[in-house]
Short mmCIF file of C-alpha atoms and ligand atoms in Angstrom, two decimals:
data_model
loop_
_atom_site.label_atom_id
_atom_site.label_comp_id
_atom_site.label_asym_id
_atom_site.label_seq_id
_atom_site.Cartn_x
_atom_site.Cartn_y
_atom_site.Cartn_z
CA UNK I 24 -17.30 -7.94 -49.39
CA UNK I 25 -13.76 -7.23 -49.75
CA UNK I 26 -11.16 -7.03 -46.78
CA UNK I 27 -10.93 -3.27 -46.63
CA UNK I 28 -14.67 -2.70 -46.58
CA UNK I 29 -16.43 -1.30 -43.53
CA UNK I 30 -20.38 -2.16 -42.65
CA UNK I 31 -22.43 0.44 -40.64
CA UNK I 32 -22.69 -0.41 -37.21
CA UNK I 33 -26.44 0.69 -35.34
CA UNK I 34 -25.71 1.86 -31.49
CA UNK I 35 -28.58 1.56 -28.68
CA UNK I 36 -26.45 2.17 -25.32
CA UNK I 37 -27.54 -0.23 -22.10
CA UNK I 38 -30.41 1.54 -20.44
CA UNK I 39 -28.91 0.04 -17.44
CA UNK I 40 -25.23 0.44 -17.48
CA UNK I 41 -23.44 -1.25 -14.03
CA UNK I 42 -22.96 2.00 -11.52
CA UNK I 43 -19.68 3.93 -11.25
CA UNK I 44 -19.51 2.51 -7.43
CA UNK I 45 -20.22 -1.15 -8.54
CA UNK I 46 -17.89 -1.03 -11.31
CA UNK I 47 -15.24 0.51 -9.46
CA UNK I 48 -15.25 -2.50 -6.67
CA UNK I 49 -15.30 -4.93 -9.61
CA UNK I 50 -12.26 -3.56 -10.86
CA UNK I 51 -10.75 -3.84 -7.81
CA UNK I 52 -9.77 -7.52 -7.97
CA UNK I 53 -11.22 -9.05 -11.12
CA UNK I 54 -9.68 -12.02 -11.53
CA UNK I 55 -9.94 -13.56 -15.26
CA UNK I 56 -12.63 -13.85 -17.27
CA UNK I 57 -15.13 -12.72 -14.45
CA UNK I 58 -16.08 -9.55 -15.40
CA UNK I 59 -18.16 -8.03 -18.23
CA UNK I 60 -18.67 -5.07 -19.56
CA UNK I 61 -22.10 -3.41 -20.23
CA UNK I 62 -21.79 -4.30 -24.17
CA UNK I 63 -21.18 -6.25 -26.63
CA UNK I 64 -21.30 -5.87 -30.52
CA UNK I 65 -23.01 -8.89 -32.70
CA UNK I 66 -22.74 -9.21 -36.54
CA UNK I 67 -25.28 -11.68 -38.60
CA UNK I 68 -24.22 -13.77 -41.94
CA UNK I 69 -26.53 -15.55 -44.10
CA UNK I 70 -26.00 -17.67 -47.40
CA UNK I 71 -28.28 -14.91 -48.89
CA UNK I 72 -27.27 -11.78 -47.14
CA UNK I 73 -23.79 -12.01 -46.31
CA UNK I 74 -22.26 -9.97 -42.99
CA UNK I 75 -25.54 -7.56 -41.95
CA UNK I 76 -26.98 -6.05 -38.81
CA UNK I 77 -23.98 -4.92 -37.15
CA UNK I 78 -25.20 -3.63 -33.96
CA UNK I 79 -23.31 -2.44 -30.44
CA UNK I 80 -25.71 -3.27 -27.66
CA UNK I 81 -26.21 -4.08 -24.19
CA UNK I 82 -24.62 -7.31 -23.08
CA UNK I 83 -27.22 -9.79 -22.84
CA UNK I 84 -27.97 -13.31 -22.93
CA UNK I 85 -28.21 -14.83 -26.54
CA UNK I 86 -31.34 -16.70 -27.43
CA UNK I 87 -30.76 -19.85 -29.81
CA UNK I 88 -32.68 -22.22 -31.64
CA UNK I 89 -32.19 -25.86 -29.85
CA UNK I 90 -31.14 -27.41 -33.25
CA UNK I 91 -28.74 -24.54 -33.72
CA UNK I 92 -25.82 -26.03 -35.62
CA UNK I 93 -23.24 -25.19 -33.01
CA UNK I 94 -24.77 -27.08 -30.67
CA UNK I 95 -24.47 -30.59 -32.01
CA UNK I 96 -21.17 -29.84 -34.17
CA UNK I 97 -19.13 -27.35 -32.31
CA UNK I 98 -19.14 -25.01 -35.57
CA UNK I 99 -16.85 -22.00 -33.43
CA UNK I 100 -14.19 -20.07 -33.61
CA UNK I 101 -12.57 -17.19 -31.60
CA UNK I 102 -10.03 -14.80 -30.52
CA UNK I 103 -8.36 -12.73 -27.78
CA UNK I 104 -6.62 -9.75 -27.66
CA UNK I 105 -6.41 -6.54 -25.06
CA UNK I 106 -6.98 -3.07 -25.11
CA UNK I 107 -4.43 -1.31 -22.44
CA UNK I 108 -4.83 1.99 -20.95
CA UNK I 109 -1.34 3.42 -21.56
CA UNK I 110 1.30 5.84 -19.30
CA UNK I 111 -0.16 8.91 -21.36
CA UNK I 112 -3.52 7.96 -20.87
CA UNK I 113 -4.31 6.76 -24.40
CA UNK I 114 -6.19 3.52 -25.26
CA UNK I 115 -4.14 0.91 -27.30
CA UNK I 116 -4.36 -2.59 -28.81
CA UNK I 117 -1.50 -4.67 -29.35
CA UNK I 118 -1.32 -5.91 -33.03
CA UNK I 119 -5.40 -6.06 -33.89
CA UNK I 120 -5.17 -6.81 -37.09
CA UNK I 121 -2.79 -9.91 -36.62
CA UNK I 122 -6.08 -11.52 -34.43
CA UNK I 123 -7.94 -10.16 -37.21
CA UNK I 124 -6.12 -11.87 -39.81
CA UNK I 125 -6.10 -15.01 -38.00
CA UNK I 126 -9.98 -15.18 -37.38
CA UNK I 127 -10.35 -15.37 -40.68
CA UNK I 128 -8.36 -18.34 -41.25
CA UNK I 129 -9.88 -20.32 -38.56
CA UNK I 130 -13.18 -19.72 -40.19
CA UNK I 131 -11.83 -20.89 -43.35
CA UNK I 132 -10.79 -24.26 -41.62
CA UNK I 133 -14.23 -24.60 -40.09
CA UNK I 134 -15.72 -23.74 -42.98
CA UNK I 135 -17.42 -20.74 -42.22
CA UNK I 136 -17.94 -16.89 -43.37
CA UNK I 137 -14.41 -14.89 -43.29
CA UNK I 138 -15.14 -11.26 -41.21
CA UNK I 139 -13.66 -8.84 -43.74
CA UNK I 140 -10.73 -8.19 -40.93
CA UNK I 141 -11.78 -4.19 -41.58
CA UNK I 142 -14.72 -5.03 -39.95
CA UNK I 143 -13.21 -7.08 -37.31
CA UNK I 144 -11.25 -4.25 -36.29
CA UNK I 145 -14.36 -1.39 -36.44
CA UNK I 146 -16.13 -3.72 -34.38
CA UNK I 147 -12.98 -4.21 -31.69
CA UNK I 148 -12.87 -0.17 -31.70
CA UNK I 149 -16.63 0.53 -31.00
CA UNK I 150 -17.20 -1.77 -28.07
CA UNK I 151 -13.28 -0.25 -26.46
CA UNK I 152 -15.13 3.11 -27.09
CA UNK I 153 -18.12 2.65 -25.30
CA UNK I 154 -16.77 0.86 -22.78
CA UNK I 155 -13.64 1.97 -22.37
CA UNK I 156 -14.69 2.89 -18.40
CA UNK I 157 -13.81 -0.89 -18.00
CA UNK I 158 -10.25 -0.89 -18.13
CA UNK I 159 -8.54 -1.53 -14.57
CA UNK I 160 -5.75 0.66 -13.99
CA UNK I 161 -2.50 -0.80 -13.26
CA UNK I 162 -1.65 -4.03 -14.31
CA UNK I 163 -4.66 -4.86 -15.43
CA UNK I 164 -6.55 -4.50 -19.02
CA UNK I 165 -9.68 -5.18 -21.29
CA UNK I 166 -9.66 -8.44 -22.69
CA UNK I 167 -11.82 -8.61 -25.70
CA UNK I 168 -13.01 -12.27 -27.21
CA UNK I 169 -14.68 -12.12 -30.73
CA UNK I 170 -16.42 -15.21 -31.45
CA UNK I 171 -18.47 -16.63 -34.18
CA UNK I 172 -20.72 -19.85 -34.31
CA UNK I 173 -23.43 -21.87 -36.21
CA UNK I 174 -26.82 -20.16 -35.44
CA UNK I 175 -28.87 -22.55 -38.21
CA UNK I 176 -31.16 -24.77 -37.15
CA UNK I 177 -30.67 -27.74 -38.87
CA UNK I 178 -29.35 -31.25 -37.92
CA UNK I 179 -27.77 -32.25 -41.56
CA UNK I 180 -24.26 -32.75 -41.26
CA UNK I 181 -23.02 -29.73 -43.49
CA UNK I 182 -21.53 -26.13 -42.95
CA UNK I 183 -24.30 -23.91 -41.80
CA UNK I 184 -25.48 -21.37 -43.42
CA UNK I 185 -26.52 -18.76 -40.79
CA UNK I 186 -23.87 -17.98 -38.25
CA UNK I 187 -23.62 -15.31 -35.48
CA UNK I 188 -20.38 -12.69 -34.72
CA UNK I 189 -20.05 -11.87 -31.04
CA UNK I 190 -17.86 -9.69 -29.18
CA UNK I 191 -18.16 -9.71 -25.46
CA UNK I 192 -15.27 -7.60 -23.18
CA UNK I 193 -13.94 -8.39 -19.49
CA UNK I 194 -11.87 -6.52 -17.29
CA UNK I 195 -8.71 -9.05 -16.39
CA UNK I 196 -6.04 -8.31 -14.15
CA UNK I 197 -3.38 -11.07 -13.56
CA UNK I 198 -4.39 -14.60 -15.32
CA UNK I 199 -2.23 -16.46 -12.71
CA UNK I 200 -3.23 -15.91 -9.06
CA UNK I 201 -0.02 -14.73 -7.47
CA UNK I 202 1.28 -13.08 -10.76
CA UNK I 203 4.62 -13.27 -11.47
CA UNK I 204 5.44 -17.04 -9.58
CA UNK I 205 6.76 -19.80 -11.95
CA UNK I 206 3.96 -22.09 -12.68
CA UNK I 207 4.01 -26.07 -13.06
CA UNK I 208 3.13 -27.85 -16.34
CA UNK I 209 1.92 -31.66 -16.34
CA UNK I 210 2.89 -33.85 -19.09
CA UNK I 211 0.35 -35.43 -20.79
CA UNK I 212 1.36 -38.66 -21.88
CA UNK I 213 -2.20 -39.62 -22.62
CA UNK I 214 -3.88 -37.50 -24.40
CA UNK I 215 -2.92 -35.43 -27.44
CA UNK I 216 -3.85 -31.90 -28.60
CA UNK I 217 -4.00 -31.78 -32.38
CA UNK I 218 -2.85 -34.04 -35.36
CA UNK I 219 -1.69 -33.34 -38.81
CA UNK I 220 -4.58 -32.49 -41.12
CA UNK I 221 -6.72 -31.43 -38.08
CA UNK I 222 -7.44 -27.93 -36.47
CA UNK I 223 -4.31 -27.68 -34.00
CA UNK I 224 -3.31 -24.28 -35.43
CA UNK I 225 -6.91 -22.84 -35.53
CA UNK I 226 -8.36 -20.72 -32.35
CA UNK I 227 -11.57 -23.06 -32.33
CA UNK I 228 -13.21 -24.09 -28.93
CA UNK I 229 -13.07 -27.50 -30.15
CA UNK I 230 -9.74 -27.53 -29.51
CA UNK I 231 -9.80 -26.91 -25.87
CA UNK I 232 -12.81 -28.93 -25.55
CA UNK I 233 -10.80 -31.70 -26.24
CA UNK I 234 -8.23 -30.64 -24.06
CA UNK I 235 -9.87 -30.37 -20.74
CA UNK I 236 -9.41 -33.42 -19.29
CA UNK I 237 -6.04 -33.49 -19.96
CA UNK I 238 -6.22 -30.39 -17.77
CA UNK I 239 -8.66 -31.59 -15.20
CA UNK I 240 -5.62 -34.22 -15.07
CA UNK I 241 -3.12 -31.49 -14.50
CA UNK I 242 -4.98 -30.06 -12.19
CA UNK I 243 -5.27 -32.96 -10.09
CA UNK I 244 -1.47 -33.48 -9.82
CA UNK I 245 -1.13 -29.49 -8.36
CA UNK I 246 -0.16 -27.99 -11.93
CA UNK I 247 -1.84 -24.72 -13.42
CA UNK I 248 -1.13 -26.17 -17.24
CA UNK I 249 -0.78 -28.94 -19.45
CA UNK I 250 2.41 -29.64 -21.49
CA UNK I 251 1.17 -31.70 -25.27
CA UNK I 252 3.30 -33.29 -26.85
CA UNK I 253 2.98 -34.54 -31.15
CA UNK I 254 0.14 -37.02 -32.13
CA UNK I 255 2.19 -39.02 -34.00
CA UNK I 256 5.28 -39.97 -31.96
CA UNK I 257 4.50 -38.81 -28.46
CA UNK I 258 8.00 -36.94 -28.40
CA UNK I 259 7.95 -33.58 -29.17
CA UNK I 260 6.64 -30.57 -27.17
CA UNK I 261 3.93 -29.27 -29.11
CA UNK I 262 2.30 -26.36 -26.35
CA UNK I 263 0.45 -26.00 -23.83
CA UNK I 264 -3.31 -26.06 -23.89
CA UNK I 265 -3.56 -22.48 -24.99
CA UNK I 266 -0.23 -20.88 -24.85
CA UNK I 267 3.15 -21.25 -27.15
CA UNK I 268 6.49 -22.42 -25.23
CA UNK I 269 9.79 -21.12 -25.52
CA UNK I 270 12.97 -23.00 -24.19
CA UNK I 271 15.99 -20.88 -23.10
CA UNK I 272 19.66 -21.95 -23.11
CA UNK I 273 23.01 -21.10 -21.32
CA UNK I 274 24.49 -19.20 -24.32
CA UNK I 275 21.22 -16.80 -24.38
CA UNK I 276 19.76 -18.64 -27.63
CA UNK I 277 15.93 -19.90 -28.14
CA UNK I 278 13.87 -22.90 -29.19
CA UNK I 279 10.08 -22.87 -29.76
CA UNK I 280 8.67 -25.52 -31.69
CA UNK I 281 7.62 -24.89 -35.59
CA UNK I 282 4.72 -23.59 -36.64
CA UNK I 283 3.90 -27.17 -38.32
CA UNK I 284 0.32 -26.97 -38.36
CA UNK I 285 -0.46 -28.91 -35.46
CA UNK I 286 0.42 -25.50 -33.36
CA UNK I 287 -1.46 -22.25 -33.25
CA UNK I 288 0.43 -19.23 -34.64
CA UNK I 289 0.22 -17.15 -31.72
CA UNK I 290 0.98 -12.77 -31.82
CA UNK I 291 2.94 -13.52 -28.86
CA UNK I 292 5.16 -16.06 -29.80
CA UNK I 293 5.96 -14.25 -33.10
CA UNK I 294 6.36 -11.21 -30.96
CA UNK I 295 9.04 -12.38 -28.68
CA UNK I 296 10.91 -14.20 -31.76
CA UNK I 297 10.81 -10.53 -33.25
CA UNK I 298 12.58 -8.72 -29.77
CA UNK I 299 14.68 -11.90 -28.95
CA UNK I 300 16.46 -11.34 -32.40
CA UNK I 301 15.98 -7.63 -32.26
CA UNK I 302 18.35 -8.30 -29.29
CA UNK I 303 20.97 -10.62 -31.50
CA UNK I 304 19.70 -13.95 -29.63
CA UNK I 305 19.58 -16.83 -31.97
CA UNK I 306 16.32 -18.20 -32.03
CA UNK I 307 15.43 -21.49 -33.57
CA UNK I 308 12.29 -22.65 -34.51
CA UNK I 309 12.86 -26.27 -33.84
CA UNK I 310 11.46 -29.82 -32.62
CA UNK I 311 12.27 -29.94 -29.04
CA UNK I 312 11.60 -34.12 -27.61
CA UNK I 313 10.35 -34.62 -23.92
CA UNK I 314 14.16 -37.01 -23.65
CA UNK I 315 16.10 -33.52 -24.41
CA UNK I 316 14.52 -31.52 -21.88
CA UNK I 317 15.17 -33.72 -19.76
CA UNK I 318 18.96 -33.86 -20.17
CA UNK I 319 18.87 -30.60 -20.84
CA UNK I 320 17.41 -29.42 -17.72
CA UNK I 321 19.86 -32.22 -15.84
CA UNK I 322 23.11 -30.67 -17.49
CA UNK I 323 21.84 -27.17 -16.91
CA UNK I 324 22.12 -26.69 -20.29
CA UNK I 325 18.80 -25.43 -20.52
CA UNK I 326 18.50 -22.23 -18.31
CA UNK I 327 15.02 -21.71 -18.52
CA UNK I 328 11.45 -22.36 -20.08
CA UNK I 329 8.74 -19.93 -20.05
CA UNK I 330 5.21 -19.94 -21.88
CA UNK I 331 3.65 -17.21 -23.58
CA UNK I 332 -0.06 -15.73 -24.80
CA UNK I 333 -2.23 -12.92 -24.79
CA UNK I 334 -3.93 -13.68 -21.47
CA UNK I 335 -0.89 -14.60 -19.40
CA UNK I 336 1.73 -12.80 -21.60
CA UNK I 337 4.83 -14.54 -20.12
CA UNK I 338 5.11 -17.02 -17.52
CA UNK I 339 8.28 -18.88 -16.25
CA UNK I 340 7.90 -22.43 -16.38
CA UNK I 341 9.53 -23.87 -12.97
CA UNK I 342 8.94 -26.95 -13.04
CA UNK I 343 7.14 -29.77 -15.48
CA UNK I 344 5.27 -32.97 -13.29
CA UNK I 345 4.82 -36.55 -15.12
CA UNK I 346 4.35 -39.94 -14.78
CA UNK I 347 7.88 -40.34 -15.04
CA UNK I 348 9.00 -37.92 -12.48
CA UNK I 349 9.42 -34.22 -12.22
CA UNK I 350 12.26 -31.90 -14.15
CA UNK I 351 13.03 -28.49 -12.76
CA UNK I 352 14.21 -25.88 -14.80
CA UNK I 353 16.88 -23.80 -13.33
CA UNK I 354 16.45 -23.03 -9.26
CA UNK I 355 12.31 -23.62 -10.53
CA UNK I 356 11.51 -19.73 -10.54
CA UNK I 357 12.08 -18.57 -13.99
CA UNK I 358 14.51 -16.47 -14.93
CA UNK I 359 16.16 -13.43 -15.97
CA UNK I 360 15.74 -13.78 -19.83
CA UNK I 361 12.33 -14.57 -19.73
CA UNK I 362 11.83 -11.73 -17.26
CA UNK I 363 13.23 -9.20 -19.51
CA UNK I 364 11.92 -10.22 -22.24
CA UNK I 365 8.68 -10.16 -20.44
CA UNK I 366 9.51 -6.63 -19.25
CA UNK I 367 10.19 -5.45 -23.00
CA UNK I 368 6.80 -7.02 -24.80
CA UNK I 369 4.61 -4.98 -21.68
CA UNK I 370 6.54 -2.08 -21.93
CA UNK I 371 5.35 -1.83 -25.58
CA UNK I 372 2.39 -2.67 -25.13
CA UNK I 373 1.88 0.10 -22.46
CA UNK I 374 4.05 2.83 -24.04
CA UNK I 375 6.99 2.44 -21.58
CA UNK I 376 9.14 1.12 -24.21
CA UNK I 377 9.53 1.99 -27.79
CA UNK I 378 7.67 0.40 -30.30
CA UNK I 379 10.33 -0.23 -32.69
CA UNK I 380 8.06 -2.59 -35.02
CA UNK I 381 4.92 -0.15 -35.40
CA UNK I 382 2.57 -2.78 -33.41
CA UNK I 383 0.70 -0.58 -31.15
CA UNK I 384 -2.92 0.95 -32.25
CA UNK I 385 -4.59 3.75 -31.01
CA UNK I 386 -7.97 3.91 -30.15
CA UNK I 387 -8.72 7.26 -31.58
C1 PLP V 407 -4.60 -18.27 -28.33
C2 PLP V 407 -3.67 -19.41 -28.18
C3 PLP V 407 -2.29 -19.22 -28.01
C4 PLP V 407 -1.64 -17.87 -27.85
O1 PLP V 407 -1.83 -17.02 -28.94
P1 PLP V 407 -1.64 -15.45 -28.77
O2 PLP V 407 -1.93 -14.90 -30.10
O3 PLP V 407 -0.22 -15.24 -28.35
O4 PLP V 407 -2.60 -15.02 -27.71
C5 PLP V 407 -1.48 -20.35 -27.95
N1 PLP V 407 -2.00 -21.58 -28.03
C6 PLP V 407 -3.32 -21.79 -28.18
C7 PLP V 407 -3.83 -23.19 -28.28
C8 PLP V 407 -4.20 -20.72 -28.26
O5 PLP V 407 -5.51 -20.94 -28.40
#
């Protein structure tokens, strides 16, 4: 199947959709990751048959062998992205085909079946369509997560050869109770995100797996994040556990760390190095260490640090706990280049601001 092809996709509506009243009091306050829409769309591969039985369907709970390969070896993948109701009324994505895109290369490092990204996107646009009464007003949005895992039952330690595509929809509105707030970031010093050679710049749940007690840790200490640093000398900021970081200095330039491999590649990151130099800010793509943010943030040299992703978008970074002590960035409650540059990326992405780079999509 070649990446422009497009698969039929069967339709049997819920019989038992959520009520307008119900749905409207969900929407009120939905939190993140909390509510669900009445559909979802799955997608079967097989060695023999390839991508098949595309269907959009009620939401349900998946039934799975016990030996199913994901299970016992964690063969899965994903992505996120939102669909935004816009000032004229019209339904957009922000840059589909970029999550598209990327799916397919964390399959490839998990060894399993690329999703033509044509299909990735059909499938993105039928389940906005049908339940497109899910999008809060406001603020808020659709967050969509595609997914794909090891469905064969078999406990051999090889790449499966049956796998599932899922994509399941919730209404979000803000991912960080009290919205716009700097947030905190703990330092891990003990634990490490991703090494060279391993999966640090797929989207795999693996990943975050293996970050969660580092954030249980954060947690602990009153932080919403975690701050990684490198596996190798324990120095450089890498990201946090599922968002790209940005540093910003007194003469209005950038630094996010390079896309070395042991980072993932996120839309927003690239995004904001597209409008930051759209703006004639220098932005460098360069090691940052843990000792230089320090000084930095001492000398007031560095103004301030913000973090960045689909879910959250952009958030100020006020303040960074460790074992060592704390740093605060600035007066600790972000600032105004990260807030304009925040400004700009959802103004495009809601239609309030022009969208100079052709990265909005219509849902027709
Ligand atoms: C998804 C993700 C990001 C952000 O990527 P976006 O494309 O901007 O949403 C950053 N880091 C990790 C580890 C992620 O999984």
């Amino acid at each position: 199947m070649n990446a422009h092809q497009k698969i039929a996709f069967s339709c049997s509506p819920t019989s038992k959709p959520v009520g307008a009243d119900a749905r409207a009091d969900l929407l009120k306050d939905p939190g993140f990751g909390r509510v669900f829409t009445d559909h979802m769309v799955t997608i079967r591969w097989t060695k023999d048959r390839g991508w098949h039985d595309a269907q959009v369907r009620a939401r349900e709970p998946i039934s799975l062998d016990p030996a199913a390969a994901v299970l016992h070896y964690g063969q899965e993948i994903f992505e996120g992205l939102k669909a935004y109701t816009r000032a004229d009324g019209s339904i957009a994505l922000f840059r589909p085909e970029q999550n598209a895109r990327r799916f397919r290369a964390s399959a490839a490092r998990l060894a399993m079946p690329e999703l033509p990204e044509s299909v990735f996107l059909q499938a993105v646009d039928e389940l906005v369509k049908i339940d497109s009464a899910w999008i809060p007003g406001d603020e808020g949005s659709l967050y969509l997560r595609p997914f794909m895992f090891a469905t064969e039952a078999f406990l051999g330690v090889r790449p499966s050869y049956e796998y599932l595509f899922v994509l399941i929809a919730s209404s979000v509105g803000a991912y960080f109770k009290g919205g716009a707030k700097a947030v905190t970031v703990w330092l891990s010093d003990r634990y490490t995100r991703a090494a060279e050679g391993g999966t640090g710049a797929v989207k795999c749940g693996g990943n975050y797996a293996a970050s969660l007690l580092a954030q249980a840790e954060a947690i602990e200490h009153g932080c919403d994040q975690v701050v990684f640093l490198d596996a190798a000398e324990h120095r450089w900021i890498e990201e946090l556990g599922g968002m790209n970081v940005f540093f910003v200095f007194d003469d209005g330039s950038l630094t996010t760390p390079p896309l070395s491999g042991t980072i993932l590649p996120g839309i927003t990151r690239d995004s904001i190095i597209t409008l930051a130099r759209g703006e004639g800010r220098t932005v460098r793509e360069a090691r940052y260490s843990i000792e230089q943010w320090r000084a930095d943030a001492a000398s007031g040299k560095l103004r301030e640090a913000f973090a960045c992703g689909t879910a959250a978008v952009v958030s100020a970074i006020g303040r960074i706990k460790s074992a060592n002590g704390d740093i605060v960035i600035g007066d600790g409650d972000g600032g105004p280049i990260t807030a304009a540059l925040k400004a700009k990326l959802v103004g495009i992405q809601r239609g309030d601001v022009a969208d100079a780079e052709g990265w909005v999509r219509k849902i027709a």
